[in-house]
Short mmCIF file of C-alpha atoms in Angstrom, two decimals:
data_model
loop_
_atom_site.label_atom_id
_atom_site.label_comp_id
_atom_site.label_asym_id
_atom_site.label_seq_id
_atom_site.Cartn_x
_atom_site.Cartn_y
_atom_site.Cartn_z
CA MET A 1 111.82 122.44 64.24
CA ARG A 2 108.79 124.25 65.78
CA LEU A 3 109.59 124.86 69.42
CA LEU A 4 107.51 126.18 72.33
CA VAL A 5 109.39 127.80 75.09
CA LEU A 6 107.40 128.17 78.23
CA GLY A 7 108.64 131.68 79.48
CA GLY A 8 111.37 132.97 77.16
CA THR A 9 111.60 136.57 78.85
CA GLN A 10 114.24 135.80 81.60
CA PHE A 11 117.69 134.65 81.81
CA LEU A 12 117.85 130.68 80.88
CA SER A 13 114.67 130.46 78.96
CA ARG A 14 115.20 133.69 77.28
CA ALA A 15 118.63 132.39 76.05
CA VAL A 16 117.13 129.21 75.01
CA ALA A 17 114.48 131.09 72.80
CA ALA A 18 117.51 133.25 71.44
CA GLU A 19 119.64 130.19 70.59
CA ALA A 20 116.88 128.40 68.81
CA ALA A 21 115.83 131.44 66.80
CA ARG A 22 119.61 131.96 65.96
CA ARG A 23 119.49 128.40 64.42
CA GLY A 24 116.60 129.19 62.29
CA HIS A 25 113.93 127.33 64.17
CA ASP A 26 110.13 128.47 64.51
CA VAL A 27 110.15 129.67 68.22
CA VAL A 28 106.93 130.54 70.11
CA CYS A 29 107.35 131.81 73.77
CA ALA A 30 104.27 131.47 75.87
CA ASN A 31 104.30 133.82 78.89
CA ARG A 32 102.32 136.42 80.84
CA GLY A 33 104.37 139.27 79.58
CA ARG A 34 105.20 140.71 82.97
CA SER A 35 108.78 139.94 83.44
CA GLY A 36 110.73 141.30 80.46
CA THR A 37 110.68 140.92 76.66
CA VAL A 38 111.34 137.79 74.20
CA PRO A 39 114.42 137.78 71.89
CA PRO A 40 114.00 139.10 68.32
CA GLY A 41 112.54 136.57 65.79
CA VAL A 42 110.28 134.65 67.99
CA THR A 43 106.49 134.74 68.43
CA THR A 44 104.76 135.67 71.84
CA VAL A 45 101.47 133.99 72.94
CA ARG A 46 100.14 135.43 76.17
CA TRP A 47 99.45 132.67 78.64
CA ASP A 48 98.89 132.83 82.47
CA ARG A 49 99.33 129.14 83.33
CA GLU A 50 96.83 129.59 86.17
CA GLN A 51 94.37 129.52 83.35
CA GLU A 52 93.84 127.02 80.36
CA ALA A 53 95.73 127.30 77.46
CA PRO A 54 94.53 129.93 74.90
CA ASP A 55 93.35 128.81 71.44
CA ARG A 56 96.14 130.72 69.85
CA LEU A 57 98.78 128.58 71.55
CA ILE A 58 97.32 125.19 70.42
CA ASP A 59 95.89 126.15 66.94
CA GLY A 60 98.01 125.70 64.05
CA ASP A 61 100.93 123.41 63.24
CA PRO A 62 102.01 120.93 66.00
CA TYR A 63 105.08 121.72 68.12
CA ASP A 64 108.00 119.34 67.72
CA ALA A 65 109.47 120.25 71.15
CA VAL A 66 108.60 122.03 74.29
CA VAL A 67 111.10 123.50 76.80
CA ASP A 68 109.76 124.21 80.28
CA VAL A 69 111.43 125.74 83.28
CA SER A 70 108.42 125.86 85.68
CA ARG A 71 108.55 125.07 89.30
CA THR A 72 104.76 124.82 89.86
CA PRO A 73 103.24 121.55 89.43
CA SER A 74 99.74 122.67 88.31
CA HIS A 75 101.33 124.77 85.53
CA VAL A 76 103.25 121.70 84.17
CA ARG A 77 100.06 119.59 84.13
CA ARG A 78 98.32 122.37 82.14
CA ALA A 79 101.11 122.44 79.54
CA LEU A 80 101.28 118.80 79.22
CA ALA A 81 97.46 118.52 78.53
CA ALA A 82 97.75 121.41 76.03
CA VAL A 83 100.80 120.17 74.19
CA PRO A 84 100.63 116.44 73.76
CA GLY A 85 102.85 114.53 71.44
CA ALA A 86 105.86 117.10 71.49
CA HIS A 87 109.19 116.02 72.94
CA TRP A 88 109.99 117.61 76.25
CA VAL A 89 113.09 119.16 77.83
CA PHE A 90 112.26 119.93 81.53
CA VAL A 91 114.62 122.30 83.25
CA SER A 92 114.83 121.08 87.03
CA THR A 93 117.48 121.72 89.70
CA ILE A 94 120.12 119.96 91.64
CA SER A 95 118.06 121.07 94.65
CA VAL A 96 115.97 117.97 93.94
CA TYR A 97 118.77 115.98 95.73
CA ALA A 98 118.20 115.50 99.57
CA ASP A 99 121.77 115.30 100.73
CA ASP A 100 123.92 118.40 99.76
CA ALA A 101 127.18 116.58 101.04
CA ASP A 102 126.73 113.84 98.50
CA PRO A 103 127.65 114.56 94.77
CA ALA A 104 125.75 111.54 93.60
CA GLY A 105 123.56 112.09 90.61
CA PRO A 106 120.59 110.78 88.63
CA GLY A 107 119.91 107.11 89.74
CA ALA A 108 122.03 107.28 92.54
CA GLY A 109 121.62 110.44 94.67
CA ARG A 110 118.84 110.38 97.29
CA LEU A 111 115.97 112.82 96.40
CA LYS A 112 113.77 114.97 98.31
CA GLU A 113 110.10 114.18 98.93
CA ALA A 114 108.27 115.31 95.73
CA ILE A 115 105.44 117.93 96.41
CA GLY A 116 102.70 117.73 93.94
CA GLU A 117 100.81 120.73 95.31
CA ASP A 118 101.40 124.40 94.57
CA LEU A 119 103.22 125.85 97.56
CA ASP A 120 105.45 128.85 97.62
CA PRO A 121 108.77 127.72 96.19
CA MET A 122 110.84 130.23 97.73
CA ALA A 123 109.61 129.75 101.25
CA SER A 124 112.09 126.87 101.63
CA VAL A 125 114.67 124.86 99.58
CA GLU A 126 112.42 121.84 100.50
CA ASN A 127 109.47 123.41 98.71
CA TYR A 128 111.46 124.30 95.69
CA GLY A 129 113.39 121.04 95.27
CA GLY A 130 110.19 119.01 96.17
CA MET A 131 107.99 120.91 93.60
CA LYS A 132 110.73 120.51 91.00
CA LEU A 133 110.91 117.02 91.60
CA ALA A 134 107.05 116.64 91.10
CA CYS A 135 107.21 118.53 87.85
CA GLU A 136 110.03 116.15 86.57
CA ARG A 137 107.88 113.21 87.38
CA LEU A 138 104.80 114.58 85.74
CA VAL A 139 106.88 115.16 82.45
CA LEU A 140 108.59 111.71 82.51
CA ASP A 141 105.23 109.91 83.02
CA ALA A 142 103.39 111.83 80.24
CA VAL A 143 106.38 112.06 77.63
CA PRO A 144 108.25 108.90 77.21
CA GLY A 145 111.72 109.84 76.19
CA ALA A 146 111.57 113.21 77.69
CA ALA A 147 114.65 114.95 78.83
CA VAL A 148 115.25 116.30 82.28
CA VAL A 149 118.24 118.59 83.11
CA ARG A 150 119.27 119.46 86.69
CA PRO A 151 121.34 122.51 86.64
CA GLY A 152 123.74 123.54 89.45
CA LEU A 153 124.81 127.25 89.45
CA ILE A 154 123.81 129.07 86.19
CA VAL A 155 126.09 132.20 85.59
CA GLY A 156 126.97 134.36 82.87
CA PRO A 157 125.38 137.67 81.25
CA GLY A 158 122.11 138.72 82.35
CA ASP A 159 122.28 136.53 85.73
CA PRO A 160 119.37 137.86 87.98
CA SER A 161 120.95 136.38 91.21
CA GLY A 162 124.07 138.54 91.08
CA ARG A 163 126.26 135.73 92.53
CA PHE A 164 128.60 135.03 89.96
CA ALA A 165 128.58 138.90 89.02
CA TYR A 166 130.30 139.49 92.46
CA TRP A 167 133.53 137.67 91.22
CA ALA A 168 133.16 139.17 87.74
CA ARG A 169 133.05 142.66 89.45
CA ARG A 170 136.41 141.85 91.00
CA SER A 171 137.94 140.02 87.94
CA ALA A 172 140.11 142.95 87.01
CA ALA A 173 141.28 143.45 90.36
CA THR A 174 144.99 143.36 91.35
CA GLY A 175 146.35 143.29 94.86
CA GLU A 176 144.68 141.21 97.64
CA VAL A 177 141.19 139.66 97.13
CA LEU A 178 139.58 137.55 99.99
CA ALA A 179 139.07 133.87 98.85
CA PRO A 180 136.73 131.88 100.98
CA GLY A 181 137.40 128.54 102.49
CA ASP A 182 139.89 126.07 101.25
CA PRO A 183 141.64 126.35 97.77
CA ALA A 184 140.91 122.55 97.44
CA ASP A 185 137.21 122.78 97.86
CA LEU A 186 135.47 121.79 94.80
CA GLY A 187 133.29 124.11 92.72
CA GLN A 188 131.44 124.07 89.59
CA MET A 189 129.05 126.39 87.38
CA ILE A 190 127.56 126.37 83.87
CA ASP A 191 127.41 129.28 81.41
CA VAL A 192 123.76 130.07 80.66
CA ARG A 193 124.63 130.17 76.97
CA ASP A 194 126.04 126.85 77.03
CA LEU A 195 123.29 125.29 78.90
CA ALA A 196 120.70 126.83 76.61
CA ALA A 197 122.56 125.72 73.51
CA TRP A 198 122.69 122.10 74.90
CA ILE A 199 119.01 122.38 75.74
CA VAL A 200 118.13 123.38 72.08
CA THR A 201 120.20 120.34 70.82
CA LEU A 202 118.43 118.00 73.06
CA ALA A 203 115.08 119.44 71.70
CA GLU A 204 116.32 119.20 67.96
CA GLU A 205 117.56 115.55 68.37
CA GLY A 206 114.91 114.20 70.71
CA ILE A 207 117.46 113.25 73.30
CA GLY A 208 115.88 111.88 76.60
CA GLY A 209 117.22 111.04 79.89
CA THR A 210 118.07 112.96 83.42
CA TYR A 211 121.24 114.51 83.51
CA ASP A 212 123.07 117.00 86.10
CA ALA A 213 123.63 120.00 83.88
CA VAL A 214 126.91 121.00 85.21
CA GLY A 215 130.39 122.03 84.12
CA SER A 216 133.39 119.86 85.32
CA ALA A 217 134.04 120.21 89.07
CA ARG A 218 137.31 121.83 89.92
CA PRO A 219 139.20 123.10 92.93
CA LEU A 220 138.04 126.47 93.89
CA GLY A 221 141.52 127.71 93.97
CA ASP A 222 141.70 126.97 90.31
CA LEU A 223 138.44 128.41 89.57
CA LEU A 224 138.92 131.69 91.12
CA ALA A 225 142.49 131.93 89.86
CA ALA A 226 140.91 131.66 86.28
CA CYS A 227 138.31 134.38 87.08
CA LEU A 228 140.75 136.84 88.65
CA PRO A 229 144.24 136.19 87.07
CA ASP A 230 145.82 139.35 88.32
CA ALA A 231 144.62 139.26 91.91
CA ASP A 232 146.65 137.96 95.05
CA LEU A 233 144.00 135.56 96.53
CA VAL A 234 144.09 135.50 100.41
CA TRP A 235 142.38 132.20 101.49
CA VAL A 236 140.32 132.72 104.82
CA ASP A 237 138.87 129.76 106.52
CA HIS A 238 135.34 128.84 107.17
CA ASP A 239 135.13 129.21 110.78
CA PHE A 240 136.61 132.61 110.64
CA LEU A 241 134.07 133.95 108.23
CA ALA A 242 131.23 132.17 109.89
CA GLY A 243 132.39 133.71 113.23
CA GLU A 244 132.40 137.18 111.56
CA GLY A 245 128.91 136.91 110.29
CA VAL A 246 129.54 136.38 106.67
CA GLU A 247 126.73 134.45 105.02
CA PRO A 248 127.46 131.88 102.33
CA TRP A 249 126.14 131.57 98.75
CA SER A 250 124.11 134.81 98.21
CA GLY A 251 122.74 137.81 99.83
CA PRO A 252 124.04 141.20 100.93
CA ASP A 253 126.48 140.05 103.52
CA SER A 254 127.80 136.97 101.68
CA ILE A 255 130.55 135.81 99.74
CA PRO A 256 129.02 134.09 96.67
CA LEU A 257 130.09 130.60 95.75
CA TRP A 258 131.21 129.88 99.13
CA LEU A 259 129.33 126.98 100.98
CA PRO A 260 129.78 125.60 104.50
CA ARG A 261 131.96 122.25 104.36
CA PRO A 262 131.58 119.53 104.68
CA ALA A 263 127.67 119.93 104.70
CA TYR A 264 127.71 121.11 101.13
CA ASP A 265 130.75 119.19 99.75
CA GLY A 266 128.57 117.56 97.01
CA MET A 267 126.44 120.45 95.85
CA LEU A 268 129.20 121.92 93.48
CA ALA A 269 130.68 118.48 92.69
CA HIS A 270 128.42 116.51 90.74
CA ASP A 271 129.56 114.47 87.72
CA ALA A 272 129.58 116.24 84.41
CA ALA A 273 130.53 113.37 82.33
CA PRO A 274 126.97 112.15 81.37
CA ALA A 275 125.94 115.61 80.26
CA LEU A 276 129.11 116.20 78.33
CA ALA A 277 128.71 113.01 76.68
CA ALA A 278 125.31 113.96 75.57
CA GLY A 279 126.42 117.16 73.89
CA LEU A 280 126.95 119.86 76.69
CA GLU A 281 130.06 121.91 75.90
CA PRO A 282 130.93 124.38 78.68
CA ARG A 283 133.20 127.35 77.88
CA ALA A 284 136.18 128.38 79.92
CA ALA A 285 135.57 130.09 83.12
CA ASP A 286 137.71 133.11 82.07
CA ALA A 287 135.49 133.52 79.00
CA THR A 288 132.39 133.68 81.10
CA THR A 289 133.88 136.06 83.50
CA ARG A 290 134.97 138.38 80.81
CA ASP A 291 131.48 138.47 79.23
CA THR A 292 129.91 138.90 82.43
CA ARG A 293 131.98 141.69 83.47
CA ALA A 294 131.20 143.39 80.01
CA TRP A 295 127.62 143.00 80.76
CA LEU A 296 127.88 144.62 84.08
CA ASP A 297 129.81 147.45 82.62
CA ALA A 298 127.13 147.93 79.91
CA ASP A 299 124.18 147.55 82.27
CA PRO A 300 123.80 149.97 85.41
CA ALA A 301 120.74 148.01 86.55
CA ALA A 302 122.67 144.64 86.73
CA ARG A 303 122.51 143.03 89.99
CA ILE A 304 125.52 142.11 92.10
CA THR A 305 125.04 140.68 95.58
CA GLY A 306 127.79 139.89 98.29
CA ILE A 307 129.95 141.89 100.75
CA THR A 308 131.38 145.35 99.81
CA THR A 309 134.83 145.97 99.09
CA GLU A 310 135.02 147.84 102.49
CA ARG A 311 133.69 144.85 104.39
CA GLU A 312 136.19 142.59 102.49
CA ALA A 313 139.17 144.98 103.61
CA ASP A 314 138.01 145.02 107.12
CA LEU A 315 137.62 141.10 107.11
CA LEU A 316 141.19 140.68 105.75
CA THR A 317 142.42 143.20 108.49
CA ARG A 318 140.85 141.05 111.19
CA TRP A 319 141.95 137.85 109.63
CA ARG A 320 145.74 139.01 109.82
CA ALA A 321 145.09 140.21 113.25
CA ARG A 322 143.41 136.87 114.62
#
């Protein structure tokens, strides 16, 4: 298979390129060359998608498949015009859904308003989700039988968000560790390597359809117990954490993976069954945790977000004294 990966230098798109090259495919990565390096064994073509496709990209043998992770509608339009006839796998997001309390997926979940113009995707979740939805529709309209995957929380080695790295850092902890919310709250994640492997399979086999690209939802108590097997998890309720100014999800004063409930009951509880039936094979959480910790130990520049251990200890003291 001759595969075009639009990107290939960061996290998921880089993992896709690496997996496709490992399987022996002819992989071309098109990118600006500003945000990292491509994996060994792939070809790089420089392309700033604010411009038309360079001749080098479209000369030569046709591409069998394209993988795109863009969030910018004009970039997707240019790529579709430049590479007609290939099977497409477009990586979207569960942020296209309008109701974070509802876990309903493709064909059932209410969607945000599509935004077909190029706005700042990081200005708001409405921009990000709306632009991704517009990109989905561009691909599906232009490529009959295209695949659209909507990941939730992508984790694993190389994660630039630092969210799951927070828990991987604590994974060897003994003694008390603050656990946020209720252990019955559902959570889910997908290892970047498993998602990349599945995306390559979708490209190889020409599989189409729209899927929530998630691992199976499980109680957060079970998930954190698998990630921190030797810790004594101390569950601290939502209202207390919010009252203490702790932020959810990500950031310097956050506890990652924690989301306000019930407003976000559905965000980490989507149905994984359709993706599993289409070939997604998630690994166990403890394996992802172990490998992410090894990456953190090996890379001093790896990002970790979330509260400090000192802040955690203070919160636990306040929780007991409430």
